[in-house]
Coordinates of C-alpha atoms in Angstrom, one line a residue:
X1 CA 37.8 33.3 113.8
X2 CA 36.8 36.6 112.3
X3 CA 36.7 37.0 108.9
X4 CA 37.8 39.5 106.9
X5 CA 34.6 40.8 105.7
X6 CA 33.7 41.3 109.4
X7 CA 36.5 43.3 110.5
X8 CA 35.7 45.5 107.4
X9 CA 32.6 46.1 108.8
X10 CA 34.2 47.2 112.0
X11 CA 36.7 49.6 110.5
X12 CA 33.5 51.3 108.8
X13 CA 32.0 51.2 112.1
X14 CA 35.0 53.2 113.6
X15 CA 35.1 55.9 110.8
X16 CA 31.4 56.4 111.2
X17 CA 32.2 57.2 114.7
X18 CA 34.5 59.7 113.7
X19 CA 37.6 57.3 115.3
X20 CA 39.5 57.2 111.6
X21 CA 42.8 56.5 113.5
X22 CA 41.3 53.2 114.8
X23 CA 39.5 52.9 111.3
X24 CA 42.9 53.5 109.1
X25 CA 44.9 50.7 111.7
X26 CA 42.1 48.0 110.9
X27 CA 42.6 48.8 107.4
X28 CA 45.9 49.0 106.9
X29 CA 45.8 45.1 108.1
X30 CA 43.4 44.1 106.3
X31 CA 45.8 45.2 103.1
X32 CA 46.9 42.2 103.4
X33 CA 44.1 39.9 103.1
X34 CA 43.7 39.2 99.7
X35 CA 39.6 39.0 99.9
X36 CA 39.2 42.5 100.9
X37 CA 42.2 44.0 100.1
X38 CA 40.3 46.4 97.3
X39 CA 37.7 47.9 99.2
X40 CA 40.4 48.4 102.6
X41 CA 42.5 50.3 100.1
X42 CA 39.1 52.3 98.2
X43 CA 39.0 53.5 101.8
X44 CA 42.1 53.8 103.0
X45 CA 42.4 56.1 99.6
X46 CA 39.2 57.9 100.3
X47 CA 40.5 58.7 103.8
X48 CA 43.7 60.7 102.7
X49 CA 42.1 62.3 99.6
X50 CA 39.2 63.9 102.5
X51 CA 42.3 64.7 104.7
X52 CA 43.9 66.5 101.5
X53 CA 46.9 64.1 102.1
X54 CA 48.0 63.9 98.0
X55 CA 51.0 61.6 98.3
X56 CA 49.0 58.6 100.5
X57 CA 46.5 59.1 98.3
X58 CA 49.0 58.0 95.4
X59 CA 50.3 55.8 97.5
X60 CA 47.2 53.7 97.8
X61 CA 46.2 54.7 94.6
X62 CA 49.3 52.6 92.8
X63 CA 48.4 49.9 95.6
X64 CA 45.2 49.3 93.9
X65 CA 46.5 49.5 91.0
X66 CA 49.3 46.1 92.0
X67 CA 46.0 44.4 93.1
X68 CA 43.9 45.0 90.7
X69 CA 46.2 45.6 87.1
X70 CA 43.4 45.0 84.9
X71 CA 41.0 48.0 86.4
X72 CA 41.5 51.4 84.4
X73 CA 39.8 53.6 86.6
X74 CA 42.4 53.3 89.3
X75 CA 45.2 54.5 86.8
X76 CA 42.8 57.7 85.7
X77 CA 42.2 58.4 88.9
X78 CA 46.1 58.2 89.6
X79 CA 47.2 60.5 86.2
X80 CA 44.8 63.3 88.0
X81 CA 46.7 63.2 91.1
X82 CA 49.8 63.2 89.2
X83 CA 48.5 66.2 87.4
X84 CA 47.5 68.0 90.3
X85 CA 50.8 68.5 91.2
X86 CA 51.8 69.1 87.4
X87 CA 53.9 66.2 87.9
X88 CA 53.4 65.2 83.5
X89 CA 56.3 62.9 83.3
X90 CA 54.7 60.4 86.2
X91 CA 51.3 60.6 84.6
X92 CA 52.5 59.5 81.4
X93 CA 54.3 56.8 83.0
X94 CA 51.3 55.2 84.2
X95 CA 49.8 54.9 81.2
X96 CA 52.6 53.6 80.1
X97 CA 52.5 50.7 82.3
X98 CA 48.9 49.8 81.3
X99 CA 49.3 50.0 77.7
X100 CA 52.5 47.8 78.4
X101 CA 49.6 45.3 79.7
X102 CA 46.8 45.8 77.9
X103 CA 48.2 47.0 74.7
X104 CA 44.7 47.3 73.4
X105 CA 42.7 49.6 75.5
X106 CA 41.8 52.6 73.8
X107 CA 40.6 55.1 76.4
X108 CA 44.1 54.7 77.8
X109 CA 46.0 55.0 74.7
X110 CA 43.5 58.3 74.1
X111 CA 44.4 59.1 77.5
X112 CA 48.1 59.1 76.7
X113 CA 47.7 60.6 73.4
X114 CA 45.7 64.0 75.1
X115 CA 48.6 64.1 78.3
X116 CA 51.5 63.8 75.6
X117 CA 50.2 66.6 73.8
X118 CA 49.5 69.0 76.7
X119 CA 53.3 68.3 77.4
X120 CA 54.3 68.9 74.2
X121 CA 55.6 65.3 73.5
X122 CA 54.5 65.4 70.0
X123 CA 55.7 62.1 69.0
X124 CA 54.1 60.4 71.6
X125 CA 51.0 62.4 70.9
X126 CA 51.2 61.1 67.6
X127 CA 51.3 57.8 67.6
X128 CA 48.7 56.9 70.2
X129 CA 46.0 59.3 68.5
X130 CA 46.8 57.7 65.2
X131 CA 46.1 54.4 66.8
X132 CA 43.0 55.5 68.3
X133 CA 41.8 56.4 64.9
X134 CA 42.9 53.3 63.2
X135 CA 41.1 50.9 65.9
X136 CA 38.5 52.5 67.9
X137 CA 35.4 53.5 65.8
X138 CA 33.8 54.9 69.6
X139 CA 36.6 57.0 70.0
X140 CA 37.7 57.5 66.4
X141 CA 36.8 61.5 66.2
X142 CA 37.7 62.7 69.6
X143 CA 41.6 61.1 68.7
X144 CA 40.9 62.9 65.3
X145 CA 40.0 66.5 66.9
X146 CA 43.2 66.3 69.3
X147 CA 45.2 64.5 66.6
X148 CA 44.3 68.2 65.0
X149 CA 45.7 70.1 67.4
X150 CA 48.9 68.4 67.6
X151 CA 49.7 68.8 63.7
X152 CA 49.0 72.0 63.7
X153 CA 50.4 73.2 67.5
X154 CA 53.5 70.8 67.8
X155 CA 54.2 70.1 64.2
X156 CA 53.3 73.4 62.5
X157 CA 51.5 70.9 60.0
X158 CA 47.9 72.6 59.5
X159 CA 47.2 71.3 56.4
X160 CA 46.9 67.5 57.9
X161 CA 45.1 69.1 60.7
X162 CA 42.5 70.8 58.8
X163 CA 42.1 67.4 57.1
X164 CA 41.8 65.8 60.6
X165 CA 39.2 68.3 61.1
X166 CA 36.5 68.3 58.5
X167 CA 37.1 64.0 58.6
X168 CA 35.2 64.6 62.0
X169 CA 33.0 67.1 60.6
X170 CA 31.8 65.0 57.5
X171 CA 31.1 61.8 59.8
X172 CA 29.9 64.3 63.0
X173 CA 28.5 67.8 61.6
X174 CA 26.8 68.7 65.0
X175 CA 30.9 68.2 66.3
X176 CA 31.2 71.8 67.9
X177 CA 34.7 71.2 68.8
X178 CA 35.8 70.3 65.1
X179 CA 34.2 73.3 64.0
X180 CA 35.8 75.8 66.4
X181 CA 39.0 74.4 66.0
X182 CA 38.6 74.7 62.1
X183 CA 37.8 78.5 62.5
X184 CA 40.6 78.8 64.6
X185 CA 43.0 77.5 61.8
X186 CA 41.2 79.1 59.0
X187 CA 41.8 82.8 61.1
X188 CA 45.5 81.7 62.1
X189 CA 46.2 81.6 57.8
X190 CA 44.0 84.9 57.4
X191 CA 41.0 83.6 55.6
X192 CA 38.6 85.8 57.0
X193 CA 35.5 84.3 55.2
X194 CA 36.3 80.6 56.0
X195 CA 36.8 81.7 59.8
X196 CA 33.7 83.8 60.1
X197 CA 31.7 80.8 58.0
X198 CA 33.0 78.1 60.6
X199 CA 32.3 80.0 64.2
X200 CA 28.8 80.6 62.1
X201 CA 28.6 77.1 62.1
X202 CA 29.3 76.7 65.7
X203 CA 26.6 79.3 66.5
X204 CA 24.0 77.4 64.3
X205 CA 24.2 73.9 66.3
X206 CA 24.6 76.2 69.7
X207 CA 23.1 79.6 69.5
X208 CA 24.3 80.2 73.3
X209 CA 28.1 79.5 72.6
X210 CA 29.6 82.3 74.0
X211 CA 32.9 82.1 72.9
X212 CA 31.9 81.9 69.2
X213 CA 30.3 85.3 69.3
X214 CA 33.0 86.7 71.5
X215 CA 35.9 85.6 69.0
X216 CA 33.6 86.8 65.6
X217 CA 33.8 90.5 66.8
X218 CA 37.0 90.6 65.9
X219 CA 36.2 89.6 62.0
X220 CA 33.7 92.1 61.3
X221 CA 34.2 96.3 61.6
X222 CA 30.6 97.3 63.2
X223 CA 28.8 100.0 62.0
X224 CA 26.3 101.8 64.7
X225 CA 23.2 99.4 63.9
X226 CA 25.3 96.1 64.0
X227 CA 27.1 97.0 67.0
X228 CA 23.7 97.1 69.0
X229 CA 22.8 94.4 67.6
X230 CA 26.0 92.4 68.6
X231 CA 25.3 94.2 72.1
X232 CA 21.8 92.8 72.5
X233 CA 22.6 89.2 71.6
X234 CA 25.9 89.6 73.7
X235 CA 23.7 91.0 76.7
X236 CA 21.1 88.1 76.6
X237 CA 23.7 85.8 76.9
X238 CA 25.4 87.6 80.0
X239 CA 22.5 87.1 81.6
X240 CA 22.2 83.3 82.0
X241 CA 26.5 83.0 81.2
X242 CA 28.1 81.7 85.1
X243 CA 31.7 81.4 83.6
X244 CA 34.3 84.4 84.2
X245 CA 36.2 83.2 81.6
X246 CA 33.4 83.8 78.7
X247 CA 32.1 86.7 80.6
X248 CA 35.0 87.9 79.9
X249 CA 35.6 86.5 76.1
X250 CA 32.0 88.3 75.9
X251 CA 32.9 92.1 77.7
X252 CA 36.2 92.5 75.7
X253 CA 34.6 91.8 72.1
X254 CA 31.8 94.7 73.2
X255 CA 34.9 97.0 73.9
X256 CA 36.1 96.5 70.8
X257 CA 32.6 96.6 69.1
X258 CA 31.6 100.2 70.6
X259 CA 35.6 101.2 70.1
X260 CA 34.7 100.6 66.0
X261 CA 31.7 103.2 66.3
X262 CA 34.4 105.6 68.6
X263 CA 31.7 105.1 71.3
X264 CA 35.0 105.4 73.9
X265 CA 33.4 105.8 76.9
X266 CA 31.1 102.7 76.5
X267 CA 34.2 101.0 74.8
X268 CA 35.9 101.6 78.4
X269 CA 33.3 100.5 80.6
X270 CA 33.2 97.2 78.9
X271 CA 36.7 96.9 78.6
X272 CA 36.7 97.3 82.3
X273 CA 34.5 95.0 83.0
X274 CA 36.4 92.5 81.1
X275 CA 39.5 93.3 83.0
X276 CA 37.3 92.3 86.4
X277 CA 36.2 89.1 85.0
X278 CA 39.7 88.2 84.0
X279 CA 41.1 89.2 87.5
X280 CA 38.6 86.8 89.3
X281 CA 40.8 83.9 87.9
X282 CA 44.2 85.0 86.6
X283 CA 46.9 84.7 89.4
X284 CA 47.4 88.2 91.3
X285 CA 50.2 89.6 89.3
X286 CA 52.8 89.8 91.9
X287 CA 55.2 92.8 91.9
X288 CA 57.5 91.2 94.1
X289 CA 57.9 88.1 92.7
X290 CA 58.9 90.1 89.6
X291 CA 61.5 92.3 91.6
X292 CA 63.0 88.6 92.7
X293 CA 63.3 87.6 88.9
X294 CA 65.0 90.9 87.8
X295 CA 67.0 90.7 90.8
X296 CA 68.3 87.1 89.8
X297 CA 68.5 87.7 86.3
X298 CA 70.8 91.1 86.6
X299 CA 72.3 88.4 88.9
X300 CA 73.2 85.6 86.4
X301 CA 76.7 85.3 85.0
X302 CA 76.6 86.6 81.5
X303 CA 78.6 83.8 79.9
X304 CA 77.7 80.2 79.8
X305 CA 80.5 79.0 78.5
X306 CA 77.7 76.8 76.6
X307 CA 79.2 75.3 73.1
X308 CA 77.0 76.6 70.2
X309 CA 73.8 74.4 69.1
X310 CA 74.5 74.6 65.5
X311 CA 76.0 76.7 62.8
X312 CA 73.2 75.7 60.2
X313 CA 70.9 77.9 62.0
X314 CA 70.5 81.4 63.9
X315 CA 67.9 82.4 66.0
X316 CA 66.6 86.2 65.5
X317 CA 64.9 87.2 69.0
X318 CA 62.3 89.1 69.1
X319 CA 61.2 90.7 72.3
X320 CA 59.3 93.4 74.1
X321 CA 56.4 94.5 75.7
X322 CA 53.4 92.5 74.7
X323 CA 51.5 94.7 71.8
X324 CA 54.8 96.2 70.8
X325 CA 54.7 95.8 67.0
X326 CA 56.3 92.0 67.9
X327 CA 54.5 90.2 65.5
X328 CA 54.1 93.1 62.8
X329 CA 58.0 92.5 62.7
X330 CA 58.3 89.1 62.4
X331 CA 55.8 89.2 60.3
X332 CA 57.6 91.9 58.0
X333 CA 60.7 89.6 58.4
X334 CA 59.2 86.8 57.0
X335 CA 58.4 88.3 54.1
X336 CA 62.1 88.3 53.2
X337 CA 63.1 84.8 51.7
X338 CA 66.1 84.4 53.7
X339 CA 63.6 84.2 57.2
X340 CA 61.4 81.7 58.5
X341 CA 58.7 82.9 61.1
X342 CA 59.0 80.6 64.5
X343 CA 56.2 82.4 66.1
X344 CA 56.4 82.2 69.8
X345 CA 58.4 79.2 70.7
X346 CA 57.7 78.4 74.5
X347 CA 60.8 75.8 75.0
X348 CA 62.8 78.5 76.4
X349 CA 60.4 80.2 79.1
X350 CA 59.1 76.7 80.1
X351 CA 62.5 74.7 80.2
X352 CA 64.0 77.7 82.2
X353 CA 61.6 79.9 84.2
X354 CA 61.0 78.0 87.5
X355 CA 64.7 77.4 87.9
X356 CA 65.8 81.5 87.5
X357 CA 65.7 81.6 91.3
X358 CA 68.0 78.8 91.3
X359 CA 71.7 79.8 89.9
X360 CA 73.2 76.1 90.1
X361 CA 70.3 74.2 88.8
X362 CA 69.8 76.9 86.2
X363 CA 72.9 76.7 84.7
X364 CA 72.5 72.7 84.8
X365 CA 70.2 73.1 82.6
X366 CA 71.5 75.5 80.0
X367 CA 75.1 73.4 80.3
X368 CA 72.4 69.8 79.0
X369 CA 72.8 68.9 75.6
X370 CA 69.4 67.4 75.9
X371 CA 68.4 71.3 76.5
X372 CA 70.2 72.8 73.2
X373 CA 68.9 70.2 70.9
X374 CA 65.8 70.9 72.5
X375 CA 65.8 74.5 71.6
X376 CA 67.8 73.5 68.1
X377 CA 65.1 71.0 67.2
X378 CA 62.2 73.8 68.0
X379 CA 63.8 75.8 65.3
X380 CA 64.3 73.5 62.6
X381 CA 60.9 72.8 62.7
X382 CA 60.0 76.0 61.8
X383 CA 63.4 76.9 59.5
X384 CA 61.5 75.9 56.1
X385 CA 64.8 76.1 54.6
X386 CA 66.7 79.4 55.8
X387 CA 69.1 79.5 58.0
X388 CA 67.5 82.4 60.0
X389 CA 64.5 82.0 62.2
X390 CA 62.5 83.8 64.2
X391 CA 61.5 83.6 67.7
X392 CA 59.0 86.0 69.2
X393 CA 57.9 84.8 72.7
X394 CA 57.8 87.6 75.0
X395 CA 59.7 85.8 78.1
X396 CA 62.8 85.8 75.8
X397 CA 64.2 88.8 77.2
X398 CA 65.4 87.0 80.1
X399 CA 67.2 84.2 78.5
X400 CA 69.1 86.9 76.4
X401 CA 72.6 85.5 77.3
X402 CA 71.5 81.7 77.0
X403 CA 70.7 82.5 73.6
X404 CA 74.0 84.2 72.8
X405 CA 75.9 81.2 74.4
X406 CA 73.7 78.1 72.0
X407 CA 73.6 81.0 69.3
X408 CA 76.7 83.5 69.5
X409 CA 75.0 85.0 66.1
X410 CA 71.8 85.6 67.5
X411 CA 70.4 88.7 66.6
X412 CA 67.5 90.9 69.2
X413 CA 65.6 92.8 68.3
X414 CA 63.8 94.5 71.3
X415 CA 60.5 96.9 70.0
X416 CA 59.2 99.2 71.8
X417 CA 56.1 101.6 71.6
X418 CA 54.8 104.9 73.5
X419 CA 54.3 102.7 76.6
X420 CA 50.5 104.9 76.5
X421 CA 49.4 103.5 73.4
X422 CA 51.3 99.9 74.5
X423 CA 49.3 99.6 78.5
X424 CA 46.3 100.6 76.7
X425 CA 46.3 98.0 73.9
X426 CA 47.5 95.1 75.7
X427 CA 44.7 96.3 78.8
X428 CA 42.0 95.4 75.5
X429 CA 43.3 92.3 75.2
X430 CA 42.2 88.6 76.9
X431 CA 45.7 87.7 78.2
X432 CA 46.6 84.8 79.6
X433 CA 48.6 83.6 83.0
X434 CA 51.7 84.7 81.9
X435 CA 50.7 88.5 81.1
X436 CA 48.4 89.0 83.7
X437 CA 49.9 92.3 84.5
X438 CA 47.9 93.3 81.4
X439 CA 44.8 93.1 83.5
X440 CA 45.6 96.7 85.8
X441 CA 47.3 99.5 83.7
X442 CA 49.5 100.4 86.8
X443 CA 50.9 96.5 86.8
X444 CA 51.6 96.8 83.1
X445 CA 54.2 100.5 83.9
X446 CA 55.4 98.4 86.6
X447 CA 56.6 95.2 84.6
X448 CA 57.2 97.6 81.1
X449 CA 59.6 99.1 84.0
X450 CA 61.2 96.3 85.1
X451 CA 62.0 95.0 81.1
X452 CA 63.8 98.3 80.5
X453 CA 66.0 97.4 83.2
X454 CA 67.0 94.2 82.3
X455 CA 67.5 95.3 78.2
X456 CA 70.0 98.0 80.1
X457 CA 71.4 95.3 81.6
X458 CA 71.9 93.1 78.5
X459 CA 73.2 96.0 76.7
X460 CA 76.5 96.2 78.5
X461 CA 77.2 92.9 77.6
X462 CA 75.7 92.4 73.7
X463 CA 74.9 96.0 72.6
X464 CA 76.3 95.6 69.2
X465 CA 73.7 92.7 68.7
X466 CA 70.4 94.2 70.2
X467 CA 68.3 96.8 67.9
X468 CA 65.5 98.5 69.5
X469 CA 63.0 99.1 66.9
X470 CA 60.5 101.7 67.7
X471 CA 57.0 101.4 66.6
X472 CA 55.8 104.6 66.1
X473 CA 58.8 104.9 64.0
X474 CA 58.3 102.2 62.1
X475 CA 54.9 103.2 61.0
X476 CA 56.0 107.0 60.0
X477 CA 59.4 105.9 58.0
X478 CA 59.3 102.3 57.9
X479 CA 61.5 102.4 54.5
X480 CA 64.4 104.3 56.8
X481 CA 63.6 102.3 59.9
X482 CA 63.6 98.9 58.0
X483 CA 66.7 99.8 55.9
X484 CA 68.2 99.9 59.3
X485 CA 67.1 96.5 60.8
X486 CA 67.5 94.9 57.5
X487 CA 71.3 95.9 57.5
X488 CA 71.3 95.3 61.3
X489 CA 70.8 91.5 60.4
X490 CA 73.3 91.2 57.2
X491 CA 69.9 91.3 55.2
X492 CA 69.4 93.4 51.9
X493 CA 65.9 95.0 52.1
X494 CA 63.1 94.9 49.1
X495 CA 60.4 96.8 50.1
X496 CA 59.1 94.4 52.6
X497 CA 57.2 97.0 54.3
X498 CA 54.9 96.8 50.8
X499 CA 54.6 93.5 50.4
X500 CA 54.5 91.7 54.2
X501 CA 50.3 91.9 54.4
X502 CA 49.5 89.7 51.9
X503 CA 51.2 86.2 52.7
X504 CA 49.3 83.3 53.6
X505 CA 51.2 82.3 56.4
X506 CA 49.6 81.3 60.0
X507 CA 49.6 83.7 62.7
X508 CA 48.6 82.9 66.2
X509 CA 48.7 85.7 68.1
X510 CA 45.7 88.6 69.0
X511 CA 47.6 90.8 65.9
X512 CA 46.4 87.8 63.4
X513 CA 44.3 91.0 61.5
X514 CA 46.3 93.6 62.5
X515 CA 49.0 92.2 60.6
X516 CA 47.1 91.6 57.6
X517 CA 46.5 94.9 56.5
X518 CA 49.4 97.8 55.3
X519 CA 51.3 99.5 57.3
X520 CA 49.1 102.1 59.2
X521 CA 49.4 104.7 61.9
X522 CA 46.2 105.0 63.6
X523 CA 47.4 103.2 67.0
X524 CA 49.8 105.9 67.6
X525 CA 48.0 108.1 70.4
X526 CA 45.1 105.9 70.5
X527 CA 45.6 106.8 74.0
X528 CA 44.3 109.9 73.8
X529 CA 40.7 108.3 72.8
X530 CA 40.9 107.2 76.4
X531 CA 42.8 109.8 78.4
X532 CA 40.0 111.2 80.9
X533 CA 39.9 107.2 82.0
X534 CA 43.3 106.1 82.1
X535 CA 44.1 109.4 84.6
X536 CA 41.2 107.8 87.0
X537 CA 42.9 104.7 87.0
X538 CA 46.9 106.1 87.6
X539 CA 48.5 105.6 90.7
X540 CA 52.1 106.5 89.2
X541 CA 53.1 110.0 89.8
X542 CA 55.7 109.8 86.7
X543 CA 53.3 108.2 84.4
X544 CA 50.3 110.8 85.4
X545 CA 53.2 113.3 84.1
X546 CA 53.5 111.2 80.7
X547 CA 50.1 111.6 80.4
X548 CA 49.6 115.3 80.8
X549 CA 51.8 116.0 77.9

């Protein structure tokens, strides 16, 4: 009789031969034989993940995983393919189902804690990084780094996560992580010197970090002899750095650099350059795509016929073009005792974006409870005891009448900017995924367009609560233009406009410095710095026009 081990060696010998049909029958039987049941399904799975076949490579993934409960590796390697295809809730499961076995494996429950944060289930974050700290000495700091990031991302909580954070630093100071996400918090509250001290810090233990130097451009005003100096360090780094992503970290914070010494046409150059690196792994903005989304949107029934969320609490919207004067308002609003600043809550654009092409299962959604108190419980997080709260995410302005069905007192406020100065400024910035029109000037007119229609649009149906707030405006007469909003909103305004620079709240946006300084007008016609290089770039006949005048 042959044996099990033999006819193994047979189904190798057929996939050496290149006969894997042959090879896959032999080892689909031998599945069943207990003996070598593991290694037929190590190649059974190795098989579909060379064919690119995802789903039988799950399926013989959890297979191994029944045969062999105890082995960790097979459920890792089963949370990656579940990630692949961004399927969260599956992966989470699985780790799940170890812990539920082996309660006391820590590289799972770290697992779990790192997944649950990445999909914003902050509880679940929580509570298996806090039991990674309390029981695994090995993995103690990296729980405490992440456990970092989830007070101060999902629970708004950056005291406990600055805490977290020099806890890893005292016991670790070489940690580079802990220190870069300490200068990240310490820039989000405005404290220059702290930031500046900590990406120092970083530099010191890894002179080649690239990212450290990119980010500490924007802390310092350069001078001609410091900005060559920057420019020479930056350069020597460029010339070993293989990563687009900190090429590109490194080319924006030398446009900014040479724009401080009004060295515009180097400025450009690098700003260009930037714009390339960040093309080569951003997804292609797609202009037809976002024809489809206006389409559907315009589309859309007005009225949800949704009951409201809550009457303790009332979103104010605030939405726009990226670099619009966005969080200059919010953070103006906040100011005012009767506002909390949310910042840019993503439940909405997440919960709701891939279903806009999808009428019925859109309006499932919206309909959920389990979506309002969603949305309700983002909000109270963030109310700090006011009953108005602030939402600033950009995407907003296509959920405009889900809001006004959880939140019939909502309040948007749309700003707006000379759409010259507004292309240019968010064409200096490192965007991400979602605003990757900001890497071509003629993509950014084309989705600035395509807003404008859809605030039209909104404007038939809730005019009476929608105040454009223009920027330029704002920074001429903002007494007048504040009075305005302030009264827009049922608020009584104190001088705000005096005052809003100086508070030590967190902001996490590219305007953290901006907004830290008085009101100023130098941004209006910045353009102009940059004219003889913007007309190069113009395919739109209407917006060469704009230019010209």
């Amino acid at each position: 009789m042959v044996s099990g081990k033999e006819k193994l060696a047979v189904a190798v010998q057929f996939l050496n031969a290149g006969n894997i049909e042959s090879g896959k029958s032999l080892l689909i039987e031998l599945t069943l034989d207990a003996k070598v049941a593991e290694q037929a399904l190590t190649l059974l799975f190795k098989i579909a993940m060379k064919q690119n076949n995802i789903n039988q490579a799950k399926y013989y993934c959890l297979q191994l995983i029944n045969s062999c409960s105890s082995k960790f590796d097979y459920v890792y390697t089963l949370v990656q393919l579940y990630l692949s295809d961004n399927e969260y809730n599956l992966a989470i499961s699985a780790l799940e189902s170890y812990l539920a076995l082996f309660p006391n494996h820590d590289r799972a429950r770290l697992e779990l804690g790192v997944l649950a944060k990445k999909a914003n289930h902050k509880e679940l974050a929580k509570k298996h990084l806090l039991a990674v700290t309390n029981s695994s000495l090995e993995n103690k700091y990296t729980a405490l780094t992440e456990l970092a990031t989830v007070y101060s991302e999902l629970y708004q909580d950056h005291k406990s996560a600055v805490n977290c954070l020099k806890e890893v630093i005292e016991a670790e100071p070489s940690n580079i992580q802990a220190h870069f996400n300490l200068a990240n918090i310490f820039e989000q509250q405005g404290a220059k010197q702290k930031a500046k001290f900590a990406f120092y810090s970083v530099l010191s233990i890894d002179p080649k970090h690239s990212l450290a130097l990119a980010r500490l451009a924007d802390l310092d005003t350069f001078d001609e002899v410091s900005a060559l100096a920057y420019e020479q360090r930056s350069l020597e780094l460029l010339k070993k750095e293989t990563n687009d992503v900190l090429c590109a970290d490194l080319h924006y914070a030398l446009g900014k650099v040479f724009n401080d010494i009004k060295n515009y046409s180097k400025a450009w150059g690098y700003y260009t350059k930037a714009n390339s690196f960040n093309q080569k792994y951003l997804p292609k903005y797609d202009r037809n795509a976002i024809d489809q989304v206006t389409e559907h949107t315009l589309n859309r029934s007005h009225c949800m016929h949704q009951a409201p969320a809550s009457e303790q609490l009332t979103p104010i919207i605030i939405c726009g073009m990226f670099r619009s004067g966005s969080t200059l308002i919010e953070q103006i609003l906040n100011s005012c005792c009767d506002v909390s600043a949310g910042g840019e809550i993503t439940y909405l654009h997440s919960q709701l974006f891939n279903l806009v092409g999808s009428k019925n299962d859109f309006l499932h959604k919206v309909k959920s409870c389990e979506f309002s108190k969603g949305y309700h419980s983002e909000l109270a997080l963030r109310a700090k005891n006011t009953s108005l709260v602030t939402d600033k995410r950009p995407e907003n302005y296509l959920y405009i009448d889900v809001i006004k069905s959880l939140y019939p007192n909502a309040k948007i406020i749309w700003t707006e900017r000379d759409i010259r100065d507004n292309s240019l400024s968010a064409y200096f910035q490192h965007l991400g995924p979602n605003l990757n029109y900001a890497t071509d000037l003629n993509d950014t007119i084309h989705h600035y367009e395509h807003q404008q229609i859809i605030k039209k649009h909104w404007q038939r149906y809730f005019d009476k609560d929608i105040f454009t707030l223009e920027y330029d405006q704002l920074v001429v007469s903002p007494t007048a233009t504040l009075q305005t909003l302030f009264n827009f909103l049922g608020l009584a305004y104190q001088g705000e406009a005096d005052t809003f620079h100086q508070q030590k709240n967190y902001v996490s946006t590219a305007s953290v410095w901006q907004v830290r300084k008085p009101l100023y007008n130098t941004s209006s016609g910045r353009y102009l710095n940059y004219l003889p290089f913007i007309v190069e770039c113009i395919e739109n006949g209407e917006y060469k026009d704009l230019l010209k005048s």
